[in-house]
């Protein structure tokens, strides 16, 4: 990108909104947005520029504004609660002792494995393990080719070694027997490649932490557990809409796995832990422990330190800075409740405006359906890469909103909800799996039944009241400081890494 005083040469046209309409305030030659007289990627969305070495730098020193933290939710809460909470202080003291035990275990090699290229909370969770582990521990990340380059960069910068597989097993829905057979074949090929890699590139005694269903990938997990300590993190409760015969089969498989000394399960929330234990005999319950979905306090603090540019960002998207703004972050898919979010946008378009930040472009069918809701003036779909390159930049983008809302149909406990809470946003979400553990009705936000779009909209409508919005924002911020802290979650995992039985 060029220096000030000229237009950049790129012809790429950055678009925003459901219909991908141009962002306002653009460079006249490249159509990228201007900010403070310079040509940036979007108006206040990508607060970055490329210098002569093509490195990306934050614009924290350009057009710096006073943060006015004293008037923000975060500032007012921080002023009343100076210093860390007792839970965090106690955790820090406890972790100091645990750290000594982790380091005393000596060098460990941990292989983090997932067979798909889409990413979300599970990958943020794995990244937190790499970032917080003792320096003498070595991490390998084993993933398919085509995995997100920015995500891979984050792992590499954290010190992990990257290895790539040729087979991909993305979790796509299968319709009909033929598609289901093809999906199973993809799974088997992926698992065969993982096993071949493990035999050739890892050593007996390594630790394996893998994203795989313990009710499905039994053969793979047994072979890994015979080679080294093996762990699986399960974010969701087991599906309930299946036959009793299938539940009995799942119970047999998981009982066989957990009867192996070197195999253990983590539940990403208490609901998942409790549900999985119902499939197991009582003597195996101790091998299913909690390791909560977590957020990076470092990223949150970095986001809070960035200047707030709400007027620029929302104006650049063609939205009104003075209007109450609702944000959702995640894949734009049915199980995330995307159409309920659009229905709420339609019902509340006179008083609220809505933003969904997602990792992929809308296809033609999705864009057409969004258009049918008639919310062109009050809804925008923003690509994650336009919201920010780093997670901290994306979290800074959250701060342009007043409310975080996610009407999920099926989730564990989304990391994005915890991140929004840590940023001081009130939450509206659904009573699904682990979500009620964080979203406490009328304390940290409002919770409704999944699939009830009018109730979801009504809950958002309640937050039109400023005192209610402020009270719930402060409750969300307080709840995020404690058991959901990153160090608490990773400490539980590291304890099991060193204390679990070897094969």
Short mmCIF file of C-alpha atoms in Angstrom, two decimals:
data_model
loop_
_atom_site.label_atom_id
_atom_site.label_comp_id
_atom_site.label_asym_id
_atom_site.label_seq_id
_atom_site.Cartn_x
_atom_site.Cartn_y
_atom_site.Cartn_z
CA UNK A 1 0.00 0.00 0.00
CA UNK A 2 1.34 3.44 -0.84
CA UNK A 3 2.48 6.11 1.51
CA UNK A 4 0.32 9.19 2.14
CA UNK A 5 -0.03 11.61 -0.71
CA UNK A 6 -0.99 9.12 -3.39
CA UNK A 7 -3.47 6.38 -4.15
CA UNK A 8 -2.51 2.75 -3.98
CA UNK A 9 -2.31 0.70 -7.12
CA UNK A 10 -4.47 -2.23 -6.14
CA UNK A 11 -7.69 -2.68 -8.08
CA UNK A 12 -9.32 -4.98 -5.53
CA UNK A 13 -12.73 -3.64 -4.56
CA UNK A 14 -13.58 -4.16 -0.90
CA UNK A 15 -17.25 -4.51 -0.28
CA UNK A 16 -19.48 -4.74 2.75
CA UNK A 17 -23.07 -5.53 3.61
CA UNK A 18 -25.46 -8.27 2.61
CA UNK A 19 -25.47 -7.11 -0.99
CA UNK A 20 -21.75 -6.26 -0.85
CA UNK A 21 -22.37 -2.56 -1.43
CA UNK A 22 -19.29 -0.32 -1.51
CA UNK A 23 -18.06 1.12 1.76
CA UNK A 24 -18.18 4.91 1.79
CA UNK A 25 -15.19 7.29 1.98
CA UNK A 26 -12.91 5.42 -0.44
CA UNK A 27 -9.70 6.17 -2.25
CA UNK A 28 -10.73 7.46 -5.69
CA UNK A 29 -8.34 5.15 -7.55
CA UNK A 30 -8.32 1.85 -5.67
CA UNK A 31 -11.74 2.26 -3.96
CA UNK A 32 -10.23 1.36 -0.61
CA UNK A 33 -11.41 3.48 2.27
CA UNK A 34 -9.64 6.55 3.53
CA UNK A 35 -9.13 7.31 7.21
CA UNK A 36 -7.29 10.32 8.63
CA UNK A 37 -6.36 11.21 5.03
CA UNK A 38 -4.62 7.90 4.38
CA UNK A 39 -5.68 4.97 2.26
CA UNK A 40 -6.62 2.02 4.47
CA UNK A 41 -8.33 -1.26 3.68
CA UNK A 42 -11.68 -0.18 5.08
CA UNK A 43 -12.87 2.87 6.93
CA UNK A 44 -11.95 2.04 10.49
CA UNK A 45 -12.49 -1.69 10.00
CA UNK A 46 -8.94 -2.63 9.11
CA UNK A 47 -6.96 -0.14 11.18
CA UNK A 48 -3.71 -1.32 9.60
CA UNK A 49 -1.26 -0.28 6.92
CA UNK A 50 1.54 -1.99 5.06
CA UNK A 51 4.98 -0.43 5.33
CA UNK A 52 7.83 -0.83 2.84
CA UNK A 53 8.61 -4.31 4.15
CA UNK A 54 4.95 -5.37 3.73
CA UNK A 55 4.60 -5.97 7.45
CA UNK A 56 1.21 -5.15 8.94
CA UNK A 57 1.27 -2.54 11.72
CA UNK A 58 -1.48 -1.17 13.92
CA UNK A 59 -2.41 2.48 13.43
CA UNK A 60 -2.28 3.21 17.11
CA UNK A 61 -0.03 6.21 16.59
CA UNK A 62 -2.05 7.79 13.73
CA UNK A 63 -5.07 9.91 14.58
CA UNK A 64 -4.82 8.78 18.16
CA UNK A 65 -7.85 9.70 20.20
CA UNK A 66 -8.31 9.79 23.92
CA UNK A 67 -9.77 6.44 24.92
CA UNK A 68 -12.17 7.96 27.45
CA UNK A 69 -11.98 4.74 29.45
CA UNK A 70 -13.47 6.44 32.50
CA UNK A 71 -16.81 6.77 30.69
CA UNK A 72 -16.85 3.26 29.24
CA UNK A 73 -18.34 0.13 30.75
CA UNK A 74 -14.85 -1.28 31.07
CA UNK A 75 -13.45 1.87 32.67
CA UNK A 76 -16.26 2.26 35.18
CA UNK A 77 -16.13 -1.42 36.15
CA UNK A 78 -12.33 -1.30 36.43
CA UNK A 79 -12.51 1.81 38.61
CA UNK A 80 -14.78 0.03 41.10
CA UNK A 81 -12.89 -3.27 40.97
CA UNK A 82 -9.27 -2.20 40.88
CA UNK A 83 -6.85 -5.11 40.77
CA UNK A 84 -7.56 -8.68 39.82
CA UNK A 85 -10.57 -10.50 41.19
CA UNK A 86 -9.98 -12.93 44.10
CA UNK A 87 -10.65 -15.82 41.71
CA UNK A 88 -7.93 -14.63 39.34
CA UNK A 89 -5.47 -13.87 42.15
CA UNK A 90 -6.05 -17.29 43.71
CA UNK A 91 -5.72 -18.89 40.29
CA UNK A 92 -2.42 -17.07 39.74
CA UNK A 93 -1.04 -18.35 43.05
CA UNK A 94 -2.27 -21.86 42.32
CA UNK A 95 -0.88 -21.75 38.79
CA UNK A 96 2.53 -20.71 40.11
CA UNK A 97 2.71 -23.94 42.08
CA UNK A 98 1.34 -25.96 39.19
CA UNK A 99 3.88 -24.37 36.84
CA UNK A 100 6.65 -25.88 38.92
CA UNK A 101 5.06 -29.32 38.56
CA UNK A 102 4.65 -28.90 34.80
CA UNK A 103 8.28 -27.91 34.36
CA UNK A 104 9.39 -30.75 36.64
CA UNK A 105 7.75 -33.18 34.23
CA UNK A 106 10.51 -32.27 31.78
CA UNK A 107 10.26 -31.83 28.00
CA UNK A 108 7.00 -33.08 26.54
CA UNK A 109 5.90 -33.30 22.91
CA UNK A 110 2.20 -32.62 22.36
CA UNK A 111 0.59 -33.28 18.99
CA UNK A 112 -2.53 -31.15 18.36
CA UNK A 113 -4.56 -32.74 15.57
CA UNK A 114 -7.73 -31.77 13.74
CA UNK A 115 -8.82 -33.09 10.32
CA UNK A 116 -10.77 -30.12 8.93
CA UNK A 117 -9.93 -26.68 7.50
CA UNK A 118 -12.79 -24.71 9.03
CA UNK A 119 -11.94 -23.23 12.40
CA UNK A 120 -13.50 -21.69 15.45
CA UNK A 121 -13.51 -22.07 19.22
CA UNK A 122 -11.67 -25.40 19.24
CA UNK A 123 -8.69 -23.84 17.48
CA UNK A 124 -8.66 -20.81 19.80
CA UNK A 125 -8.66 -23.31 22.66
CA UNK A 126 -5.68 -25.20 21.17
CA UNK A 127 -3.86 -21.93 20.57
CA UNK A 128 -4.26 -21.01 24.23
CA UNK A 129 -2.52 -24.29 25.16
CA UNK A 130 0.49 -23.46 22.99
CA UNK A 131 0.72 -19.90 24.27
CA UNK A 132 0.62 -20.82 27.96
CA UNK A 133 2.64 -24.03 28.11
CA UNK A 134 6.12 -24.25 29.69
CA UNK A 135 8.79 -23.25 27.21
CA UNK A 136 10.42 -26.67 27.40
CA UNK A 137 7.30 -28.32 25.97
CA UNK A 138 7.11 -28.80 22.22
CA UNK A 139 3.87 -28.58 20.22
CA UNK A 140 3.13 -29.95 16.77
CA UNK A 141 0.03 -28.80 14.89
CA UNK A 142 -1.11 -31.47 12.41
CA UNK A 143 -3.83 -30.22 10.06
CA UNK A 144 -4.99 -30.54 6.43
CA UNK A 145 -3.53 -28.51 3.61
CA UNK A 146 -5.63 -25.44 2.90
CA UNK A 147 -5.99 -24.52 6.58
CA UNK A 148 -6.37 -20.81 7.22
CA UNK A 149 -2.94 -19.16 6.73
CA UNK A 150 -3.58 -16.52 9.38
CA UNK A 151 -4.48 -19.19 11.93
CA UNK A 152 -1.35 -21.13 11.03
CA UNK A 153 0.70 -17.96 11.45
CA UNK A 154 -0.67 -17.52 14.97
CA UNK A 155 0.32 -21.08 15.90
CA UNK A 156 3.75 -20.66 14.35
CA UNK A 157 4.33 -17.37 16.16
CA UNK A 158 3.36 -19.07 19.41
CA UNK A 159 6.15 -21.62 18.83
CA UNK A 160 4.32 -24.62 17.35
CA UNK A 161 5.70 -26.67 14.44
CA UNK A 162 3.24 -27.08 11.55
CA UNK A 163 2.60 -30.28 9.58
CA UNK A 164 0.06 -30.68 6.80
CA UNK A 165 -2.09 -33.60 5.68
CA UNK A 166 -3.54 -34.12 2.23
CA UNK A 167 -6.96 -35.43 3.26
CA UNK A 168 -9.62 -33.04 4.54
CA UNK A 169 -12.72 -34.01 6.49
CA UNK A 170 -14.81 -30.88 6.86
CA UNK A 171 -17.99 -31.39 8.91
CA UNK A 172 -20.54 -30.91 6.14
CA UNK A 173 -24.15 -32.19 6.31
CA UNK A 174 -24.87 -35.33 4.33
CA UNK A 175 -28.21 -35.93 2.63
CA UNK A 176 -29.08 -39.47 1.60
CA UNK A 177 -27.23 -42.75 1.90
CA UNK A 178 -24.73 -42.02 -0.89
CA UNK A 179 -23.57 -38.75 0.67
CA UNK A 180 -23.34 -40.39 4.08
CA UNK A 181 -21.18 -43.18 2.66
CA UNK A 182 -18.91 -40.62 0.97
CA UNK A 183 -18.56 -38.75 4.23
CA UNK A 184 -17.61 -41.94 6.07
CA UNK A 185 -15.06 -42.73 3.37
CA UNK A 186 -13.51 -39.27 3.80
CA UNK A 187 -13.32 -39.87 7.54
CA UNK A 188 -11.59 -43.23 7.12
CA UNK A 189 -9.06 -41.85 4.64
CA UNK A 190 -8.31 -38.95 6.94
CA UNK A 191 -7.82 -41.25 9.92
CA UNK A 192 -5.55 -43.56 7.94
CA UNK A 193 -3.36 -40.59 6.98
CA UNK A 194 -3.22 -39.38 10.58
CA UNK A 195 -2.11 -42.83 11.75
CA UNK A 196 0.53 -43.04 9.03
CA UNK A 197 1.88 -39.64 10.05
CA UNK A 198 1.94 -40.63 13.72
CA UNK A 199 3.88 -43.82 13.00
CA UNK A 200 6.44 -42.06 10.81
CA UNK A 201 6.86 -38.67 12.50
CA UNK A 202 6.11 -39.05 16.21
CA UNK A 203 7.72 -41.03 19.01
CA UNK A 204 6.25 -43.44 21.57
CA UNK A 205 5.51 -41.44 24.68
CA UNK A 206 4.30 -38.36 22.79
CA UNK A 207 0.99 -36.84 23.86
CA UNK A 208 -1.91 -36.66 21.39
CA UNK A 209 -4.72 -34.11 21.76
CA UNK A 210 -7.15 -34.54 18.89
CA UNK A 211 -10.47 -33.27 17.63
CA UNK A 212 -12.37 -36.50 16.92
CA UNK A 213 -15.64 -38.00 18.09
CA UNK A 214 -14.94 -40.68 20.74
CA UNK A 215 -18.22 -42.36 19.76
CA UNK A 216 -17.13 -42.57 16.12
CA UNK A 217 -13.33 -42.60 15.60
CA UNK A 218 -12.78 -45.46 18.03
CA UNK A 219 -10.15 -47.36 16.05
CA UNK A 220 -8.01 -44.23 15.53
CA UNK A 221 -8.22 -43.22 19.18
CA UNK A 222 -7.38 -46.69 20.47
CA UNK A 223 -4.27 -46.84 18.31
CA UNK A 224 -3.15 -43.42 19.47
CA UNK A 225 -3.77 -44.34 23.12
CA UNK A 226 -1.60 -47.45 22.74
CA UNK A 227 1.22 -45.19 21.58
CA UNK A 228 0.94 -42.30 24.07
CA UNK A 229 -1.37 -40.36 26.37
CA UNK A 230 -4.39 -39.36 24.29
CA UNK A 231 -6.97 -36.67 24.97
CA UNK A 232 -10.14 -35.54 23.21
CA UNK A 233 -12.04 -32.35 24.03
CA UNK A 234 -15.80 -32.57 23.50
CA UNK A 235 -17.53 -29.19 23.28
CA UNK A 236 -21.15 -30.36 22.98
CA UNK A 237 -23.46 -32.74 24.74
CA UNK A 238 -24.31 -35.87 22.79
CA UNK A 239 -27.18 -35.54 20.29
CA UNK A 240 -30.47 -36.48 21.92
CA UNK A 241 -32.57 -37.12 18.80
CA UNK A 242 -31.16 -40.61 18.14
CA UNK A 243 -32.42 -44.09 18.83
CA UNK A 244 -31.76 -45.92 22.09
CA UNK A 245 -29.86 -48.55 20.11
CA UNK A 246 -27.42 -45.90 18.87
CA UNK A 247 -27.01 -44.50 22.37
CA UNK A 248 -26.13 -47.97 23.65
CA UNK A 249 -23.57 -48.34 20.86
CA UNK A 250 -22.01 -44.97 21.79
CA UNK A 251 -21.92 -46.04 25.42
CA UNK A 252 -20.06 -49.27 24.57
CA UNK A 253 -17.52 -47.46 22.40
CA UNK A 254 -16.75 -44.71 24.90
CA UNK A 255 -16.60 -47.18 27.78
CA UNK A 256 -14.05 -49.24 25.84
CA UNK A 257 -11.95 -46.16 25.11
CA UNK A 258 -12.02 -44.72 28.61
CA UNK A 259 -11.18 -48.12 30.09
CA UNK A 260 -7.76 -47.69 28.49
CA UNK A 261 -5.37 -46.18 31.08
CA UNK A 262 -3.92 -43.61 28.66
CA UNK A 263 -7.17 -42.18 27.23
CA UNK A 264 -9.11 -39.29 28.79
CA UNK A 265 -11.84 -36.83 27.80
CA UNK A 266 -12.25 -33.12 28.48
CA UNK A 267 -15.64 -31.45 28.39
CA UNK A 268 -15.66 -27.89 27.11
CA UNK A 269 -18.42 -26.99 29.58
CA UNK A 270 -20.08 -28.57 32.60
CA UNK A 271 -23.16 -29.56 30.60
CA UNK A 272 -20.99 -31.60 28.21
CA UNK A 273 -19.18 -33.28 31.12
CA UNK A 274 -22.41 -34.23 32.85
CA UNK A 275 -23.98 -35.53 29.65
CA UNK A 276 -20.99 -37.67 28.61
CA UNK A 277 -20.84 -39.24 32.07
CA UNK A 278 -24.39 -40.57 31.60
CA UNK A 279 -22.98 -42.87 28.90
CA UNK A 280 -20.31 -44.31 31.21
CA UNK A 281 -20.16 -46.49 34.32
CA UNK A 282 -19.54 -44.53 37.52
CA UNK A 283 -15.95 -45.72 37.91
CA UNK A 284 -14.99 -43.97 34.66
CA UNK A 285 -16.55 -40.58 35.50
CA UNK A 286 -13.23 -39.31 36.90
CA UNK A 287 -11.69 -39.65 33.44
CA UNK A 288 -14.05 -37.00 32.06
CA UNK A 289 -12.96 -33.61 33.42
CA UNK A 290 -13.74 -30.02 32.55
CA UNK A 291 -11.59 -27.74 30.43
CA UNK A 292 -13.81 -24.85 29.60
CA UNK A 293 -14.01 -23.01 26.33
CA UNK A 294 -11.72 -20.08 26.89
CA UNK A 295 -10.72 -16.70 25.58
CA UNK A 296 -7.35 -15.01 25.42
CA UNK A 297 -7.01 -12.33 28.09
CA UNK A 298 -3.97 -11.04 26.17
CA UNK A 299 -6.06 -10.50 23.03
CA UNK A 300 -8.86 -8.86 25.03
CA UNK A 301 -6.47 -6.47 26.74
CA UNK A 302 -4.84 -5.61 23.41
CA UNK A 303 -8.29 -4.91 21.92
CA UNK A 304 -9.21 -2.68 24.85
CA UNK A 305 -6.01 -0.68 24.33
CA UNK A 306 -6.89 0.09 20.71
CA UNK A 307 -8.62 3.42 19.96
CA UNK A 308 -12.39 3.20 19.64
CA UNK A 309 -13.46 4.46 16.20
CA UNK A 310 -17.15 3.69 16.19
CA UNK A 311 -18.19 6.65 14.07
CA UNK A 312 -15.69 5.80 11.34
CA UNK A 313 -16.39 2.07 11.35
CA UNK A 314 -20.19 2.25 11.32
CA UNK A 315 -20.30 5.13 8.88
CA UNK A 316 -17.91 3.23 6.63
CA UNK A 317 -20.36 0.34 6.62
CA UNK A 318 -23.24 2.64 5.73
CA UNK A 319 -24.72 2.35 9.23
CA UNK A 320 -25.60 5.06 11.74
CA UNK A 321 -23.11 5.52 14.60
CA UNK A 322 -25.80 6.81 16.99
CA UNK A 323 -28.06 3.77 16.50
CA UNK A 324 -27.93 0.79 18.89
CA UNK A 325 -25.84 -1.88 17.22
CA UNK A 326 -26.07 -5.66 17.66
CA UNK A 327 -23.20 -7.93 16.61
CA UNK A 328 -22.82 -11.67 16.06
CA UNK A 329 -19.53 -13.39 15.23
CA UNK A 330 -19.12 -16.88 13.79
CA UNK A 331 -19.83 -19.04 10.79
CA UNK A 332 -22.93 -17.88 8.91
CA UNK A 333 -24.66 -21.27 9.11
CA UNK A 334 -28.01 -22.65 10.20
CA UNK A 335 -26.88 -24.08 13.52
CA UNK A 336 -25.68 -20.61 14.53
CA UNK A 337 -29.23 -19.30 14.05
CA UNK A 338 -28.44 -16.98 11.15
CA UNK A 339 -32.04 -16.64 9.94
CA UNK A 340 -33.34 -15.93 13.45
CA UNK A 341 -30.73 -13.16 13.63
CA UNK A 342 -32.06 -11.77 10.32
CA UNK A 343 -35.64 -12.06 11.55
CA UNK A 344 -34.72 -10.03 14.64
CA UNK A 345 -33.03 -7.48 12.37
CA UNK A 346 -36.26 -7.23 10.39
CA UNK A 347 -38.45 -6.85 13.49
CA UNK A 348 -36.20 -4.25 15.12
CA UNK A 349 -34.86 -2.35 12.12
CA UNK A 350 -36.36 0.95 13.26
CA UNK A 351 -34.41 1.06 16.52
CA UNK A 352 -31.45 -1.33 16.09
CA UNK A 353 -28.91 -2.19 13.41
CA UNK A 354 -27.21 -5.57 13.06
CA UNK A 355 -23.77 -6.85 12.00
CA UNK A 356 -22.70 -10.45 11.44
CA UNK A 357 -18.94 -11.08 11.18
CA UNK A 358 -18.18 -14.36 9.37
CA UNK A 359 -15.17 -16.12 7.83
CA UNK A 360 -16.49 -16.67 4.30
CA UNK A 361 -18.29 -14.74 1.56
CA UNK A 362 -22.04 -15.19 1.22
CA UNK A 363 -22.94 -17.33 -1.77
CA UNK A 364 -25.58 -16.19 -4.24
CA UNK A 365 -28.39 -18.09 -2.54
CA UNK A 366 -27.52 -16.71 0.90
CA UNK A 367 -27.23 -13.16 -0.40
CA UNK A 368 -30.62 -13.47 -2.11
CA UNK A 369 -32.28 -14.77 1.05
CA UNK A 370 -30.74 -11.99 3.15
CA UNK A 371 -32.12 -9.47 0.65
CA UNK A 372 -35.60 -10.92 1.07
CA UNK A 373 -35.63 -9.83 4.73
CA UNK A 374 -35.69 -6.19 3.66
CA UNK A 375 -32.93 -5.08 6.01
CA UNK A 376 -30.56 -3.43 3.54
CA UNK A 377 -30.43 -0.28 5.68
CA UNK A 378 -29.90 -2.01 9.02
CA UNK A 379 -27.88 -5.20 8.44
CA UNK A 380 -24.32 -5.76 7.28
CA UNK A 381 -22.36 -8.94 6.76
CA UNK A 382 -18.64 -8.32 7.31
CA UNK A 383 -15.84 -10.72 6.48
CA UNK A 384 -13.58 -11.61 9.40
CA UNK A 385 -10.54 -10.56 7.38
CA UNK A 386 -12.08 -7.11 6.96
CA UNK A 387 -12.86 -6.83 10.67
CA UNK A 388 -9.22 -7.51 11.54
CA UNK A 389 -6.22 -9.62 10.74
CA UNK A 390 -5.42 -10.64 14.30
CA UNK A 391 -7.87 -11.89 16.90
CA UNK A 392 -7.21 -8.74 18.94
CA UNK A 393 -8.22 -6.57 15.96
CA UNK A 394 -11.42 -8.58 15.52
CA UNK A 395 -12.17 -8.15 19.22
CA UNK A 396 -11.58 -4.42 18.84
CA UNK A 397 -14.25 -4.53 16.11
CA UNK A 398 -16.70 -6.01 18.69
CA UNK A 399 -16.43 -2.73 20.60
CA UNK A 400 -18.26 -0.84 17.85
CA UNK A 401 -21.42 -2.66 18.98
CA UNK A 402 -23.63 -2.25 22.05
CA UNK A 403 -24.94 -5.82 22.30
CA UNK A 404 -23.66 -9.28 21.36
CA UNK A 405 -26.39 -11.68 20.20
CA UNK A 406 -26.12 -15.26 18.95
CA UNK A 407 -29.32 -17.32 18.48
CA UNK A 408 -27.59 -20.70 18.22
CA UNK A 409 -29.42 -23.96 17.66
CA UNK A 410 -26.44 -26.17 18.58
CA UNK A 411 -23.29 -25.05 20.40
CA UNK A 412 -21.06 -25.95 23.27
CA UNK A 413 -20.10 -22.63 24.80
CA UNK A 414 -18.96 -20.29 22.01
CA UNK A 415 -15.68 -18.51 22.69
CA UNK A 416 -17.11 -15.43 20.99
CA UNK A 417 -19.69 -15.09 23.79
CA UNK A 418 -16.95 -15.18 26.43
CA UNK A 419 -14.88 -12.67 24.47
CA UNK A 420 -17.86 -10.31 24.20
CA UNK A 421 -18.47 -10.62 27.95
CA UNK A 422 -14.81 -9.83 28.66
CA UNK A 423 -15.19 -6.70 26.53
CA UNK A 424 -18.19 -5.58 28.55
CA UNK A 425 -21.04 -6.35 26.15
CA UNK A 426 -24.42 -7.68 27.37
CA UNK A 427 -25.36 -10.98 25.73
CA UNK A 428 -28.54 -12.36 24.17
CA UNK A 429 -28.38 -16.06 23.31
CA UNK A 430 -30.18 -19.39 23.55
CA UNK A 431 -30.63 -22.10 26.17
CA UNK A 432 -28.37 -24.62 24.46
CA UNK A 433 -25.76 -26.91 26.07
CA UNK A 434 -23.12 -24.82 27.90
CA UNK A 435 -24.38 -21.34 26.98
CA UNK A 436 -26.48 -20.87 30.18
CA UNK A 437 -23.31 -21.41 32.22
CA UNK A 438 -22.10 -18.01 30.99
CA UNK A 439 -25.30 -16.22 29.94
CA UNK A 440 -27.25 -15.94 33.18
CA UNK A 441 -30.68 -14.49 32.57
CA UNK A 442 -31.03 -10.89 33.73
CA UNK A 443 -27.48 -10.97 35.16
CA UNK A 444 -25.08 -11.17 32.21
CA UNK A 445 -27.73 -10.93 29.50
CA UNK A 446 -30.93 -12.57 28.37
CA UNK A 447 -31.47 -16.16 27.28
CA UNK A 448 -34.32 -17.56 25.17
CA UNK A 449 -35.29 -20.87 23.63
CA UNK A 450 -33.54 -21.81 20.40
CA UNK A 451 -35.67 -21.29 17.30
CA UNK A 452 -37.88 -18.61 18.85
CA UNK A 453 -36.99 -15.58 16.72
CA UNK A 454 -39.71 -13.28 18.17
CA UNK A 455 -38.49 -14.02 21.72
CA UNK A 456 -34.90 -13.43 20.60
CA UNK A 457 -35.92 -10.06 19.15
CA UNK A 458 -37.89 -9.19 22.29
CA UNK A 459 -34.83 -9.92 24.47
CA UNK A 460 -32.74 -7.57 22.34
CA UNK A 461 -35.52 -4.96 22.55
CA UNK A 462 -35.22 -4.98 26.37
CA UNK A 463 -31.66 -3.72 25.97
CA UNK A 464 -32.95 -0.52 24.41
CA UNK A 465 -33.14 0.65 28.02
CA UNK A 466 -29.73 2.16 28.82
CA UNK A 467 -29.64 1.31 32.58
CA UNK A 468 -30.52 -2.32 31.82
CA UNK A 469 -27.89 -2.48 29.14
CA UNK A 470 -25.25 -1.02 31.48
CA UNK A 471 -26.19 -3.34 34.38
CA UNK A 472 -25.99 -6.48 32.24
CA UNK A 473 -22.77 -5.33 30.57
CA UNK A 474 -21.14 -4.97 33.97
CA UNK A 475 -22.49 -8.37 35.01
CA UNK A 476 -21.05 -9.95 31.86
CA UNK A 477 -17.66 -8.35 32.46
CA UNK A 478 -17.55 -9.55 36.07
CA UNK A 479 -18.56 -13.11 35.10
CA UNK A 480 -15.80 -13.30 32.49
CA UNK A 481 -13.20 -12.58 35.16
CA UNK A 482 -12.76 -15.89 36.97
CA UNK A 483 -13.59 -19.43 35.97
CA UNK A 484 -13.65 -18.58 32.25
CA UNK A 485 -10.12 -17.12 32.30
CA UNK A 486 -7.70 -18.75 29.89
CA UNK A 487 -5.17 -19.72 32.56
CA UNK A 488 -7.81 -21.64 34.55
CA UNK A 489 -8.77 -23.75 31.54
CA UNK A 490 -5.27 -24.55 30.31
CA UNK A 491 -4.09 -25.38 33.83
CA UNK A 492 -6.62 -28.20 34.02
CA UNK A 493 -5.33 -29.59 30.72
CA UNK A 494 -1.67 -29.34 31.66
CA UNK A 495 -2.35 -31.12 34.96
CA UNK A 496 -3.81 -34.06 33.06
CA UNK A 497 -0.96 -34.05 30.53
CA UNK A 498 1.50 -34.79 33.34
CA UNK A 499 -0.69 -36.86 35.67
CA UNK A 500 -2.58 -39.14 33.28
CA UNK A 501 -1.32 -42.70 33.02
CA UNK A 502 1.00 -43.65 30.18
CA UNK A 503 0.24 -46.69 28.00
#
